[in-house]
Tab-separated table of C-alpha atoms in Angstrom:
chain	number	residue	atom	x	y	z
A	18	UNK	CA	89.981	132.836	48.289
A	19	UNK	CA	89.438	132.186	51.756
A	20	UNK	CA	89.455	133.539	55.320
A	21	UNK	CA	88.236	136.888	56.477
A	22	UNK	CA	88.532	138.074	52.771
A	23	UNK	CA	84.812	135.878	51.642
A	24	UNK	CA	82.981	136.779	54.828
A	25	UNK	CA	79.752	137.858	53.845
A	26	UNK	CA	80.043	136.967	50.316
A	27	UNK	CA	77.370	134.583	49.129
A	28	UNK	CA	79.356	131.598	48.313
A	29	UNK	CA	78.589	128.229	49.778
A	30	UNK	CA	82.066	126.311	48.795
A	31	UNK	CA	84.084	129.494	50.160
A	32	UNK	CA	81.981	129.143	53.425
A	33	UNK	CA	82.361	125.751	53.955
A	34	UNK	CA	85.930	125.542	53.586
A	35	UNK	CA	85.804	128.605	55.609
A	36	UNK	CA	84.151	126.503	58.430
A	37	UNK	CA	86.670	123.059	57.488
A	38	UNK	CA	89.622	125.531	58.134
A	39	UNK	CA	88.134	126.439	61.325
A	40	UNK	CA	87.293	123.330	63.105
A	41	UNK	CA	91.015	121.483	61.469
A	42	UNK	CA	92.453	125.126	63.668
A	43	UNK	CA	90.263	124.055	66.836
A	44	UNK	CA	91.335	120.477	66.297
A	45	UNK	CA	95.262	121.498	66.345
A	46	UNK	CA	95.496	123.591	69.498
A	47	UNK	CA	93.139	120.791	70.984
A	48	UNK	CA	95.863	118.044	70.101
A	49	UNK	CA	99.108	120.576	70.914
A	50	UNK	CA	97.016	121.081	74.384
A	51	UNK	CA	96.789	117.730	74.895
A	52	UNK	CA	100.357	116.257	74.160
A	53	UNK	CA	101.877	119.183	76.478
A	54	UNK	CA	99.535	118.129	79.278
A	55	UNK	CA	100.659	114.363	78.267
A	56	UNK	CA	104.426	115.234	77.950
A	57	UNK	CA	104.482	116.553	81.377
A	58	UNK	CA	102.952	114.008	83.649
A	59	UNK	CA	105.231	111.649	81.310
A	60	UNK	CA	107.948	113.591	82.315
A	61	UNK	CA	106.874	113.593	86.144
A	62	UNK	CA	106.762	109.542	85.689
A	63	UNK	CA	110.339	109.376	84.627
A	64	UNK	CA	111.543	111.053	87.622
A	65	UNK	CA	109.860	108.696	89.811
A	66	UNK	CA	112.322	107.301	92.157
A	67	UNK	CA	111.674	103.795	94.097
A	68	UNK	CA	111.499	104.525	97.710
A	69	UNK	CA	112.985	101.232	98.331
A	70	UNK	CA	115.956	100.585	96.123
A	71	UNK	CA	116.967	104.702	95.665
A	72	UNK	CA	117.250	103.758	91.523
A	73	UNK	CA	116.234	106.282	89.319
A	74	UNK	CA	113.087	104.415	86.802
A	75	UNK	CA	111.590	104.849	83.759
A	76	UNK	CA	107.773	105.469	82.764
A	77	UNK	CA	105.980	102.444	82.427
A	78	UNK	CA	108.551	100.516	85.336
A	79	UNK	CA	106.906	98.021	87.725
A	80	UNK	CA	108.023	98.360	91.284
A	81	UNK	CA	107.911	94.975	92.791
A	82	UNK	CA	107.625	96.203	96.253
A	83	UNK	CA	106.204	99.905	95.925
A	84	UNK	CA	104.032	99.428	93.081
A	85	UNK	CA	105.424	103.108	91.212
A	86	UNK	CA	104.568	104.954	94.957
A	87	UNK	CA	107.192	107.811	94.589
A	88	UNK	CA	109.288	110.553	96.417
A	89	UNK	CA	107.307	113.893	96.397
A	90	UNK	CA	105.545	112.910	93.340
A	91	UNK	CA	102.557	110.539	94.068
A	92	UNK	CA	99.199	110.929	93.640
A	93	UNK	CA	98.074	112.728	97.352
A	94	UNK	CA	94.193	111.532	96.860
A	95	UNK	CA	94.714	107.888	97.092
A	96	UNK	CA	97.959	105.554	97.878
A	97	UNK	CA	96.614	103.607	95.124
A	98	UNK	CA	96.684	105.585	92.653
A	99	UNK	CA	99.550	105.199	89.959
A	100	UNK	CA	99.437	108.896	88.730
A	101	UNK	CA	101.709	112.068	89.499
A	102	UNK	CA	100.330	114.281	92.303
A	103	UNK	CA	97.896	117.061	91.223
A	104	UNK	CA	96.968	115.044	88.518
A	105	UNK	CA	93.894	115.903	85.949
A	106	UNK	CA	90.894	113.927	85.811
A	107	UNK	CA	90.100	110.685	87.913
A	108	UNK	CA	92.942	108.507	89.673
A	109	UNK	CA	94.046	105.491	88.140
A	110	UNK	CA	94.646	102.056	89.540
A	111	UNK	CA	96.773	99.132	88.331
A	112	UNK	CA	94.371	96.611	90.232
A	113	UNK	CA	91.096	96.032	88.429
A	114	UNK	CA	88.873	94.016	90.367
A	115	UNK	CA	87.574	91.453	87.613
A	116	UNK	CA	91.296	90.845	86.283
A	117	UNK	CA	94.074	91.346	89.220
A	118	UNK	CA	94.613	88.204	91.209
A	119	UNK	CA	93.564	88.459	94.289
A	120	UNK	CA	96.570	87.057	96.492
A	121	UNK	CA	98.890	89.780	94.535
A	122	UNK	CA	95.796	92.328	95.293
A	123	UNK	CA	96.041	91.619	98.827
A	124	UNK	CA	99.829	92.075	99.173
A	125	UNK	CA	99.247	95.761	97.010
A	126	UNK	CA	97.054	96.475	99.596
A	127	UNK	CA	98.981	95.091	102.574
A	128	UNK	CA	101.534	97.627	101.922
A	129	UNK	CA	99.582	100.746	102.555
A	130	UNK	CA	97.319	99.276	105.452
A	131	UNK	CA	99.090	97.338	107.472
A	132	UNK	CA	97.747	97.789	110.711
A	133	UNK	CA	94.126	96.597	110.695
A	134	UNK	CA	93.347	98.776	114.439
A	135	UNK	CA	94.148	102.071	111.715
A	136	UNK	CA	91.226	101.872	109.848
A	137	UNK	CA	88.950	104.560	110.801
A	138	UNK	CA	85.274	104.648	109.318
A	139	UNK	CA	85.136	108.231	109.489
A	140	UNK	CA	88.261	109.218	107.715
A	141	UNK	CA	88.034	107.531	104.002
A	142	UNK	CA	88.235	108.266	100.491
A	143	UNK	CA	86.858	105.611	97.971
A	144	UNK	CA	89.167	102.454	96.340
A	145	UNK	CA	87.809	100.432	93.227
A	146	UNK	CA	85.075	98.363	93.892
A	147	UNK	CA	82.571	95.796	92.918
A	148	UNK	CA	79.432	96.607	91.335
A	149	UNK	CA	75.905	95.323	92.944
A	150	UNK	CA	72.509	95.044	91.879
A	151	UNK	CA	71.852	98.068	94.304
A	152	UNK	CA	75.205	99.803	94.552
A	153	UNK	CA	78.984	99.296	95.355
A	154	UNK	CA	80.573	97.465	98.037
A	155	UNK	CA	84.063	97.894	99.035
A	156	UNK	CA	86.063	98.769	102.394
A	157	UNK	CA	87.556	102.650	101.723
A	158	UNK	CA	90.240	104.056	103.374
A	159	UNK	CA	91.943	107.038	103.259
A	160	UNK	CA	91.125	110.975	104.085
A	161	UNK	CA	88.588	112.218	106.375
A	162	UNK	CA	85.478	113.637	104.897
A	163	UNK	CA	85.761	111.287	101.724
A	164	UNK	CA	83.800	108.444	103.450
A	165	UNK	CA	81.155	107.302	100.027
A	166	UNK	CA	80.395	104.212	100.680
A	167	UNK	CA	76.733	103.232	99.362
A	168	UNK	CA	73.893	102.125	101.959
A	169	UNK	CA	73.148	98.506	101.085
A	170	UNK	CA	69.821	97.791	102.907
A	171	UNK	CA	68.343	95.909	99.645
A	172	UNK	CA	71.169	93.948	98.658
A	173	UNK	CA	72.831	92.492	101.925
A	174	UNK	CA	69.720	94.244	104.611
A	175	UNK	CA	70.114	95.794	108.030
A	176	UNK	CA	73.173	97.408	107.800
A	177	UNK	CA	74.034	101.022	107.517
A	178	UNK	CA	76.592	101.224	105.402
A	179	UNK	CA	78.900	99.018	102.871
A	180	UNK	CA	81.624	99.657	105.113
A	181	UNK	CA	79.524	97.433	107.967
A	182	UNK	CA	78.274	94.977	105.232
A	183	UNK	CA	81.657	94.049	104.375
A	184	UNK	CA	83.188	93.329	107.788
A	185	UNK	CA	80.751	91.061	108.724
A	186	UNK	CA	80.902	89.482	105.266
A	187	UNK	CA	84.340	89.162	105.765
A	188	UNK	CA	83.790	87.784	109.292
A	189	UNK	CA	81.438	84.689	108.397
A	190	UNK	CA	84.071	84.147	105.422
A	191	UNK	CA	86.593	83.671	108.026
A	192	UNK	CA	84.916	81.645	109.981
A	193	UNK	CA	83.994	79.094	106.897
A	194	UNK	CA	87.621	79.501	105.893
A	195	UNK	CA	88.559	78.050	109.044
A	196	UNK	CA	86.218	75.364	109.362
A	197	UNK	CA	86.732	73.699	106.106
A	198	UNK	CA	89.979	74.829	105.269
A	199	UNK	CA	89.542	76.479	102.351
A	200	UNK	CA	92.618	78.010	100.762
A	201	UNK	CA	92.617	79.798	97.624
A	202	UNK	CA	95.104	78.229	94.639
A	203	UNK	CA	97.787	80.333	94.135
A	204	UNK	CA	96.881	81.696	90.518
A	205	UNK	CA	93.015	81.808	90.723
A	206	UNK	CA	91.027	84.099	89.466
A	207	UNK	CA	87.685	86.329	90.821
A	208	UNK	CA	85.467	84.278	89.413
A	209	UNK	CA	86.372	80.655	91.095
A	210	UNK	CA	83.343	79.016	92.581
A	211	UNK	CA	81.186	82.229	93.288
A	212	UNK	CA	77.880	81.690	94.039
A	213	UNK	CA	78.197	79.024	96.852
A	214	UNK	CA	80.680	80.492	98.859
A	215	UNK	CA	78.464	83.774	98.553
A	216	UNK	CA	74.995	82.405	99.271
A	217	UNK	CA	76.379	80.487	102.422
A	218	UNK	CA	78.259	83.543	103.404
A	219	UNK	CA	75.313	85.925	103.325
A	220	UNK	CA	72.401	83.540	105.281
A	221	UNK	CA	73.862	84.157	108.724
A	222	UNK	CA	74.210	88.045	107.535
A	223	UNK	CA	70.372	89.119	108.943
A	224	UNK	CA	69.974	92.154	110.593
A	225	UNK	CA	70.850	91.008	114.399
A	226	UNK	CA	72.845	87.914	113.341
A	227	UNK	CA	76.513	89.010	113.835
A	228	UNK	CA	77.872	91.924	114.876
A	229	UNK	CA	78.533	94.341	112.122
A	230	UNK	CA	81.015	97.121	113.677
A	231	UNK	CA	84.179	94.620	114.483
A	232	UNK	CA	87.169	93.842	112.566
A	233	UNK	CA	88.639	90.893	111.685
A	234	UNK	CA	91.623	90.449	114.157
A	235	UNK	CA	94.752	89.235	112.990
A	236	UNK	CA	95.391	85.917	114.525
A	237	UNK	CA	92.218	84.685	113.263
A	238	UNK	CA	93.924	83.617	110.026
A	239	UNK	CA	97.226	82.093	109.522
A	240	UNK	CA	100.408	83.325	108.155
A	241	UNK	CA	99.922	83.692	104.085
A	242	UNK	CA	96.104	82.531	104.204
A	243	UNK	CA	94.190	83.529	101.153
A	244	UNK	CA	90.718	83.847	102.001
A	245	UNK	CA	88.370	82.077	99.187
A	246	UNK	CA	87.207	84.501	96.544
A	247	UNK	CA	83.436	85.406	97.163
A	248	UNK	CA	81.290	87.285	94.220
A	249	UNK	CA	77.469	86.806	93.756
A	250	UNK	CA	74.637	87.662	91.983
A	251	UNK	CA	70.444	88.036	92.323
A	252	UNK	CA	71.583	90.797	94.473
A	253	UNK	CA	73.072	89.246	97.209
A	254	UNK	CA	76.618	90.069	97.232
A	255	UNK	CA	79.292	90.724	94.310
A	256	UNK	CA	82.928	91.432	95.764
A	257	UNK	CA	86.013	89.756	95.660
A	258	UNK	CA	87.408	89.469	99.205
A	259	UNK	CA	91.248	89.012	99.805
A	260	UNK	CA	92.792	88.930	103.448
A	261	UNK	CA	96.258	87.915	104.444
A	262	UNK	CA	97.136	86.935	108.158
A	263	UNK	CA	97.638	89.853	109.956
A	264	UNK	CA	95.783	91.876	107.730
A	265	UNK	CA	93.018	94.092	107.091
A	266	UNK	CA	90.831	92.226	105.636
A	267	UNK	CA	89.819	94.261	101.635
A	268	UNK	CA	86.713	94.132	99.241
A	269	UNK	CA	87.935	95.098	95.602
């Protein structure tokens, strides 16, 4: 016998199943919790509609020019973000910075920021980034009040923020770009030729070298130019950099 019926009796086996009952009970309404929350954003996904072609998709369909962005349904916190609004839990992001390529990356991106004159430091929210020896670098738009991007004195020095870091980064990357013609091949990956282009990026990068505040405009780089992929290490620089003519230039 088992259940209320044994409590307080002074039988081990009946108490242990007692407590094996229990935690299998927890376990169930756990699981049953879990595939309804599940079920619904599942159900949210298949409603999704592409904003471009008006067709009605399925979950798990790849948007070639809206990547799953949706009609009254998207995720409010980030553009990025490839779950259902007022979603649980942390967004989620089809580009992941050691894997995506970083001319598709760049076109992802292009969509959403098109305009690089729009991007205001103080109204942000956080997109993936790269991980540093001291913190993370990336370029975050978004919502005001969400602006987290790491100081970054140790690893790049003299500069306030990441934000600041990574425009002039991005600035002396142009500039090599241009001078030796450097054009990334079409299906390269982050990790192509790294610590070169990173070292001789960062030496002109002292506090009072370039300006730090300015954007990158958009004739400075051809139509369709790929900037070269920069990551680094000994605490230098590690981001993968991806501009477009045009463009605002992005650290993933």
């Amino acid at each position: 016998v088992v259940g209320e019926q044994v409590a307080g009796r002074n039988c081990k086996q009946c108490r242990d199943r007692w407590k094996i009952l229990q935690q299998r009970q927890r376990f169930a309404e756990a699981v049953k919790s879990t595939e309804a929350i599940k079920a619904t954003e599942e159900a949210n996904t298949a409603e999704a509609v592409d904003v471009n072609e008006g067709v009605q998709t399925s979950k798990g369909a790849t948007h070639d020019t809206c990547q799953e962005s949706t009609v009254g349904n998207q995720c409010k916190r980030n553009p990025l973000c490839i779950r259902p609004a007022r979603h649980a839990g942390l967004c989620a992001f089809r580009l992941e910075p050691d894997r995506t390529d970083s001319v598709e990356a760049t076109r992802i991106l292009a969509r959403h920021f098109p305009d690089p004159n729009t991007l205001d430091i103080d109204n942000l929210v956080p997109l993936p980034t790269a991980r540093t020896q001291t913190g993370y670098l990336g370029v975050y738009p978004g919502r005001k009040g969400r602006f987290q991007a790491q100081v970054l004195h140790r690893a790049i020095g003299g500069f306030e923020t990441a934000y600041e870091a990574g425009v002039a980064v991005t600035r002396r990357l142009v500039e090599i770009a241009r001078q030796n013609e450097v054009v990334e091949p079409e299906n390269s990956t982050p990790a192509s030729e790294p610590v070169p282009m990173a070292v001789h990026a960062y030496a002109p990068l002292r506090p009072g070298g370039l300006p730090v505040a300015m954007a990158v405009a958009a004739s400075t780089l051809a139509a369709d130019r790929v900037l070269p992929v920069v990551l680094a290490s000994e605490g230098v620089i590690m981001a993968t950099v991806v501009a477009v003519g045009g463009l605002q230039p992005m650290f993933m």
